[in-house]
Coordinates of C-alpha atoms in Angstrom, one line a residue:
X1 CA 33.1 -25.1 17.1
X2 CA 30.4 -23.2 19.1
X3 CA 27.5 -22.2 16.9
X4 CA 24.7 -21.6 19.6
X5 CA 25.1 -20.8 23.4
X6 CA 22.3 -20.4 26.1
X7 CA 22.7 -19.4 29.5
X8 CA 20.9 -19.4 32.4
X9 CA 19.4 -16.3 34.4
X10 CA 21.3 -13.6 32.6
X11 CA 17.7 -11.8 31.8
X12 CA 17.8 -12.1 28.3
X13 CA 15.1 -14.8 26.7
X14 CA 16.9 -18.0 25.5
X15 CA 15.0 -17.6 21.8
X16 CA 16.9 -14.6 21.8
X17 CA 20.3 -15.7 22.9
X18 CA 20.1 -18.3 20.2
X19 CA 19.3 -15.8 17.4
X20 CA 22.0 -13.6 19.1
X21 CA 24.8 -16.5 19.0
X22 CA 23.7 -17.7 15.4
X23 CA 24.2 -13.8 14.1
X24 CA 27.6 -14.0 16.1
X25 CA 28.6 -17.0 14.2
X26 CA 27.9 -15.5 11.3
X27 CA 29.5 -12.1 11.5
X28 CA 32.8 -14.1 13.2
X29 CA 32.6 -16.3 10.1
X30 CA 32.3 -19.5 11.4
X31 CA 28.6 -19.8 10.1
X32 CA 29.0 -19.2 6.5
X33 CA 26.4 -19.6 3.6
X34 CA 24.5 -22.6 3.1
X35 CA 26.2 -24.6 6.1
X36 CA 23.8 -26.4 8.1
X37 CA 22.6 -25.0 11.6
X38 CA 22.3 -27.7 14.2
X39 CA 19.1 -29.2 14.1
X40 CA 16.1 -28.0 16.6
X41 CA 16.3 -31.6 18.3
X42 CA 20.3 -31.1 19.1
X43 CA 19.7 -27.6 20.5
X44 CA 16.4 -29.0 22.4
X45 CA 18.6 -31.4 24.2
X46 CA 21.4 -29.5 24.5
X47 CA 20.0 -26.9 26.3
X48 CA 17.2 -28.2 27.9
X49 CA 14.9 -26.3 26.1
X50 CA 11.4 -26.7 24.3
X51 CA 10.5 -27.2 21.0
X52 CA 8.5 -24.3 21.0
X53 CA 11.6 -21.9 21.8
X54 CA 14.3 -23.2 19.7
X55 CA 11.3 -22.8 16.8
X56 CA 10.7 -19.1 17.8
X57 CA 14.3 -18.2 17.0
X58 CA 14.9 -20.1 13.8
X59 CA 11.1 -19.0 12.4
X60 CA 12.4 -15.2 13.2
X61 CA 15.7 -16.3 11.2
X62 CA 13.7 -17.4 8.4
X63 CA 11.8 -14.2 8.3
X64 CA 14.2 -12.1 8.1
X65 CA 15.8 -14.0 5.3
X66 CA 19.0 -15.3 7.6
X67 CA 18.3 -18.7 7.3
X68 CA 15.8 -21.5 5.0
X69 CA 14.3 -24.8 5.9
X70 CA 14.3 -27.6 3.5
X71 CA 11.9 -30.5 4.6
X72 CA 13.1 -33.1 6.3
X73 CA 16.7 -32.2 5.9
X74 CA 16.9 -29.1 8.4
X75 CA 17.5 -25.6 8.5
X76 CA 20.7 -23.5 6.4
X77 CA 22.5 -20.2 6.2
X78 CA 20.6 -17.9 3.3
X79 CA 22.1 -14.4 4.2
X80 CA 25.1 -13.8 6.3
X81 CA 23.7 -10.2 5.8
X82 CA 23.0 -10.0 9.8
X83 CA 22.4 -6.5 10.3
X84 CA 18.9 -6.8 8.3
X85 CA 16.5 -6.9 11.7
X86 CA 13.3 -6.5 9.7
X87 CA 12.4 -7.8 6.1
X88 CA 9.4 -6.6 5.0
X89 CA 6.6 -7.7 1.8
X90 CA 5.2 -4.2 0.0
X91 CA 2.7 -5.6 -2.0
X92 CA 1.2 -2.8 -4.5
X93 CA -1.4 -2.9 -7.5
X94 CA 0.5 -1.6 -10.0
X95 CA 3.2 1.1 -10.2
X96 CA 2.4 4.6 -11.0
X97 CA 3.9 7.9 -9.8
X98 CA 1.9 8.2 -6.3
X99 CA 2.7 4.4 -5.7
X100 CA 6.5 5.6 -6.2
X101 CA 6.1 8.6 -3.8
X102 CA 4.7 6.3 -0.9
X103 CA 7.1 3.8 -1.6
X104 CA 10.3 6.2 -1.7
X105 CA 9.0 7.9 1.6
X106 CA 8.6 4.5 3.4
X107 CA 11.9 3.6 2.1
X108 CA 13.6 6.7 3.5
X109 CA 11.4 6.6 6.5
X110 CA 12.4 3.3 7.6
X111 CA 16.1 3.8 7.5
X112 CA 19.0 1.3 7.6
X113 CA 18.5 -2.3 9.1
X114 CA 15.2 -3.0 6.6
X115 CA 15.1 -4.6 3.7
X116 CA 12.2 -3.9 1.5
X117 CA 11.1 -6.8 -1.2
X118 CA 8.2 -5.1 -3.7
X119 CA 5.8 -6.8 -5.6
X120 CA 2.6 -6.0 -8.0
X121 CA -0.7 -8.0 -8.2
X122 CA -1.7 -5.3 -10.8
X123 CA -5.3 -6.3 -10.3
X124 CA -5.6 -9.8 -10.6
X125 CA -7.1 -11.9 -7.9
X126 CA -4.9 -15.2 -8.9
X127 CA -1.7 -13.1 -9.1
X128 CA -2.4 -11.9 -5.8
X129 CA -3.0 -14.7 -3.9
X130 CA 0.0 -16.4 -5.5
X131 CA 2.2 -13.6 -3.9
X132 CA 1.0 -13.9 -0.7
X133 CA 1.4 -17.9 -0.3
X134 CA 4.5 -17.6 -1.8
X135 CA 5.4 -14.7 1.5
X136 CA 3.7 -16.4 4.1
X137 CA 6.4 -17.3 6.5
X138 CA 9.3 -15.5 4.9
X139 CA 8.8 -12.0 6.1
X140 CA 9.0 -10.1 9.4
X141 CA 6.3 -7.8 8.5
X142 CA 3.2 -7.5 5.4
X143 CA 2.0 -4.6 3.6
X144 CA -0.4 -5.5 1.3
X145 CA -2.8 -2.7 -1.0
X146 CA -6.2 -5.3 -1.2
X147 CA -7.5 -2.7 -3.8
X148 CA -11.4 -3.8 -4.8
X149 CA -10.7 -7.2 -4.9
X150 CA -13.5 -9.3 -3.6
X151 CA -11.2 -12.5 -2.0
X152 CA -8.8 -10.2 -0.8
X153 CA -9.8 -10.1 2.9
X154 CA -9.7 -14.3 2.6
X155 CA -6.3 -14.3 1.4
X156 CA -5.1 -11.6 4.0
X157 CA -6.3 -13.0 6.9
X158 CA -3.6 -16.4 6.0
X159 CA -1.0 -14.4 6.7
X160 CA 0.1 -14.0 10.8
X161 CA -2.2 -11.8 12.1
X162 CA 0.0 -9.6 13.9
X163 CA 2.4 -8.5 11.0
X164 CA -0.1 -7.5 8.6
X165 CA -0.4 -4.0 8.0
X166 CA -2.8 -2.4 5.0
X167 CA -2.3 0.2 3.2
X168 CA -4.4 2.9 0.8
X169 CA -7.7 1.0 0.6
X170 CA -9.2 -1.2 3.6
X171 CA -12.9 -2.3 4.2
X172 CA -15.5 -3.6 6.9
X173 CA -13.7 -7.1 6.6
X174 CA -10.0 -5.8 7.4
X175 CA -10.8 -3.5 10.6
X176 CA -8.8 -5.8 12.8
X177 CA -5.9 -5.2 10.9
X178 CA -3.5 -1.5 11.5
X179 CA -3.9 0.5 8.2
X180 CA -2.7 3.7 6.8
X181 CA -5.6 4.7 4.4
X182 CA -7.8 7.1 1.7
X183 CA -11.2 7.4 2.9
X184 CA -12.5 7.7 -0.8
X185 CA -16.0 8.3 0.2
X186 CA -15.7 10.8 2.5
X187 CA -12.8 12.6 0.0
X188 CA -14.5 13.1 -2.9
X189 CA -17.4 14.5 -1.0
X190 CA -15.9 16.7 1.2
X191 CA -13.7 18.1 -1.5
X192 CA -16.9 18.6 -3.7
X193 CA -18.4 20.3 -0.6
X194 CA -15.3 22.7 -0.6
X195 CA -15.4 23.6 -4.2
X196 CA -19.2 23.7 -4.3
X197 CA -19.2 27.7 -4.5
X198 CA -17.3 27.1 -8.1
X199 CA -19.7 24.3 -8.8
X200 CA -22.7 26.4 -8.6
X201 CA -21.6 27.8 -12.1
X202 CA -21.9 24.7 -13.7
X203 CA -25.2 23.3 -15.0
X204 CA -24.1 19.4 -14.5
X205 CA -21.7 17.1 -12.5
X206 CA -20.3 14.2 -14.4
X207 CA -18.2 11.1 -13.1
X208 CA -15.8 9.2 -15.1
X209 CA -16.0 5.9 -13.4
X210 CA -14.6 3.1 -15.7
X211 CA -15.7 1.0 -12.2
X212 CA -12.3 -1.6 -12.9
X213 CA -9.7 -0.2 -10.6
X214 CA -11.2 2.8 -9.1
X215 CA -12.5 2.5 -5.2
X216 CA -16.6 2.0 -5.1
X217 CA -16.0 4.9 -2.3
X218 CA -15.6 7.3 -5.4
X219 CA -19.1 7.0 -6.5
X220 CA -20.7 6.8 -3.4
X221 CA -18.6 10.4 -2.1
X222 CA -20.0 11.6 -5.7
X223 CA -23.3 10.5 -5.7
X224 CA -24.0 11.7 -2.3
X225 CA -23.1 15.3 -3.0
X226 CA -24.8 15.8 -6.1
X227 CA -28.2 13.9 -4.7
X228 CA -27.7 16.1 -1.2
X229 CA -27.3 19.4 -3.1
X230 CA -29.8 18.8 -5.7
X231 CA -27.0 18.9 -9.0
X232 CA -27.4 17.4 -12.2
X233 CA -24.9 14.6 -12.3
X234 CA -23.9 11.5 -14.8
X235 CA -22.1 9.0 -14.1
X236 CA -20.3 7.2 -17.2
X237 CA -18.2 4.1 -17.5
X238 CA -16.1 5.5 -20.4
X239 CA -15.4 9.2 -22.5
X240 CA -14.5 7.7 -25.9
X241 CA -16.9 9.4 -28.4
X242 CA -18.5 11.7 -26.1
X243 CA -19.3 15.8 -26.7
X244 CA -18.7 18.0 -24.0
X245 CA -21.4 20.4 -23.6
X246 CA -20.8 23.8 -22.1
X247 CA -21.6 24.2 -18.3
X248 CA -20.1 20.8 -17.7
X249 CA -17.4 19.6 -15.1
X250 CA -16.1 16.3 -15.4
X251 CA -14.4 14.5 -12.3
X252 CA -11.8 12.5 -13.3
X253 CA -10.0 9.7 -11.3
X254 CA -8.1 8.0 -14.1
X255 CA -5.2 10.7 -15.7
X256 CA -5.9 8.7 -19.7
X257 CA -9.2 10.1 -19.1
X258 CA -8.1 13.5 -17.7
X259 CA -6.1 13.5 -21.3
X260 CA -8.6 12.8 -23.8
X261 CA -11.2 15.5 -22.3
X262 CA -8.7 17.9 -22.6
X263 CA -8.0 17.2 -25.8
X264 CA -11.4 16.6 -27.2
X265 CA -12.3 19.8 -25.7
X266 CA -9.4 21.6 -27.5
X267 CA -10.9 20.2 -30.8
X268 CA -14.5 21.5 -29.8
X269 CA -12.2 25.1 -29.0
X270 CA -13.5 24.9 -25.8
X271 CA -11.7 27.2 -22.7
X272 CA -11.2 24.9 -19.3
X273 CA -12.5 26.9 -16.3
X274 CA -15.0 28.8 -18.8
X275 CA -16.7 27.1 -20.4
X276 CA -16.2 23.6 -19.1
X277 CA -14.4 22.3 -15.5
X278 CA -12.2 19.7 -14.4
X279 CA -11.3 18.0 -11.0
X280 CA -8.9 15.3 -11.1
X281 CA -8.1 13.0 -8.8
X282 CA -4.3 12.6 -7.2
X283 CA -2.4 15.4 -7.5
X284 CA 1.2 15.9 -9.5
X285 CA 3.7 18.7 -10.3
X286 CA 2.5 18.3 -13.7
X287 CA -1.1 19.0 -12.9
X288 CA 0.0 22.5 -11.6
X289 CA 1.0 23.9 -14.9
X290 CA -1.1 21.6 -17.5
X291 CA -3.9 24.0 -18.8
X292 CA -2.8 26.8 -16.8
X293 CA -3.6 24.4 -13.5
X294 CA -6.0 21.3 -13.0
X295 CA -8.2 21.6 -9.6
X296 CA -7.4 18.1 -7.8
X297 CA -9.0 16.1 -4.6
X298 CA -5.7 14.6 -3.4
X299 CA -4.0 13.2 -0.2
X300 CA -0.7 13.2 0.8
X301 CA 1.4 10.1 -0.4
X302 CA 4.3 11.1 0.6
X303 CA 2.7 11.2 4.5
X304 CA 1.1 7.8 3.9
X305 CA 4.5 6.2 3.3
X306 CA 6.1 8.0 6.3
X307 CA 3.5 6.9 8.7
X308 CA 3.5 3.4 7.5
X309 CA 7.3 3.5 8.3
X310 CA 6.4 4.7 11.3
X311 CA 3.8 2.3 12.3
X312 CA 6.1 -0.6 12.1
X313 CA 9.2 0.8 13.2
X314 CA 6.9 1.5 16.7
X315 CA 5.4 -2.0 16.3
X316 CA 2.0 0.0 16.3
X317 CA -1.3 -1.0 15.3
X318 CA -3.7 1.4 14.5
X319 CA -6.1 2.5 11.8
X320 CA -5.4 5.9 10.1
X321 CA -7.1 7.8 7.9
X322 CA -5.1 9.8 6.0
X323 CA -6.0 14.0 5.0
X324 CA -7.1 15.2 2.0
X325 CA -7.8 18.1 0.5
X326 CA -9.0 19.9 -3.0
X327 CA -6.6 22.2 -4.3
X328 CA -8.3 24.5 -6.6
X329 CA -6.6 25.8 -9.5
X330 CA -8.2 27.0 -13.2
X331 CA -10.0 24.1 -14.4
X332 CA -12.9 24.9 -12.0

């Protein structure tokens, strides 16, 4: 029984024709799970071919989750699932409701023949780096959200350089790799620039910046605007406990902290774009009706999972930036 054919001069590469024949075997049933696939060795000689080639073809196998090596014992049928030609590793920080609109655009984006494996480092370096070891080797392509953590870049750069894509947060050590990203510097400060004629009739800036899993980008973009237009500014680490005084605007990344100002100004009976503002950060539908609207600096998730999809779909590698804007509503 036939499992792997190569032929000569027919213009297709031979790492090819043995992934081809190995899918065929499958799908015609003569490969089923868990039987063994002849060893690299047998093919070598077979075929007169190199180690190097025969590798090629089983390694893309193994990516895409058609086949597993055991040490010293050889290589075996995981999936008969043949039509999956790319299997990709979506590594998030945690899950929240813009996570879930990139990750249900990149999803639709990519279509049939995909096969999307999610995971969650929420945060934690040793969590993270355990993922990653645990991919290395098993996937086609890597998206991987580094967040602020400071042995990210490291970890990264052990996966295969050319399948590594990053995605909402990247930084000086991660410019070789493509990226689809928030520039959270120049953001908050453009959108502060745009809303600085509502600004004006506040008497003092203040950032909530718990500093844990916020971008560093936020504070800079914040700082910058208030020090380049001469505004009274704060920046704070937490609200608990705190009196809002009148003339006040609070820019909130967090939406727990976008909940208790609001409701420690309703127990001060204090009226949002009156006598106090709000910007949030990220928008949602729910932000559009809360307290008659709440003004928000916000990109497009839904276009950051699309051009992901895109990106490795095309096999591209670039770095993008992706748009924001402020939308302005009551609260300012």
């Amino acid at each position: 029984m036939k499992i792997i054919s190569v032929q000569e001069n027919i213009g297709i590469p031979k790492y090819k024709q043995i992934i081809a024949t190995i899918e065929k075997s499958i799908e015609e049933g003569r490969l089923k799970k868990d039987d063994k696939l002849p060893s690299v060795n047998k093919v070598c000689l077979e075929f007169t071919l190199s180690r190097d080639t025969v590798l090629l073809a089983y390694n893309e196998l193994k990516k895409r989750g058609i086949i597993y090596a055991i040490a010293g014992k050889g290589c075996y049928v995981k999936s008969v699932e043949t039509k999956i030609k790319q299997k990709v590793f979506l590594l998030f920080d945690e899950l929240n409701i813009f996570k879930e609109d990139i990750y249900n655009a990149f999803l639709k984006s990519l279509g049939k023949g995909v096969q999307v494996d999610i995971f969650f480092h929420h945060f934690n370096s040793q969590v993270f780096q355990k993922l990653v070891n645990d991919a290395n080797g098993n996937y086609t392509k890597y998206v991987v959200m580094p967040t602020n953590l400071i042995e990210a870049a490291a970890i990264i750069k052990t996966l295969p350089v050319e399948e590594v894509y990053i995605l909402d947060q990247t930084n000086p050590e991660l410019l070789s790799f493509p990226a689809v990203y928030q520039n959270h510097r120049e953001d908050i400060y453009k959108g502060l620039q745009k809303g600085k004629g509502q600004l004006k009739k506040y008497q003092k800036l203040i950032l909530i910046f718990p500093g844990f899993r916020e971008p560093i980008g936020m504070k800079e973009g914040f700082l910058h605007f208030c020090q380049q237009g001469d505004f009274d500014y704060e920046v704070i680490s937490d609200f608990a406990n705190r009196t809002i005084n009148k003339g006040e605007v609070y820019v909130i990344p967090d939406d727990r902290d976008l909940v208790h100002v609001i409701e420690t100004s309703k127990k001060q009976k204090l009226k949002l774009g009156l006598d106090y503002g709000i910007i949030s950060y990220n928008d949602t539908p729910l932000k559009k009706i809360v307290e008659n609207g709440i003004t928000t600096i916000s990109t497009n998730f839904e276009a950051m999972g699309k051009i992901l999809a895109q990106m490795i779909l095309k096999n591209k590698h670039q770095q993008i930036e992706n748009k924001s804007e402020l939308i302005l509503r009551h609260s300012l």
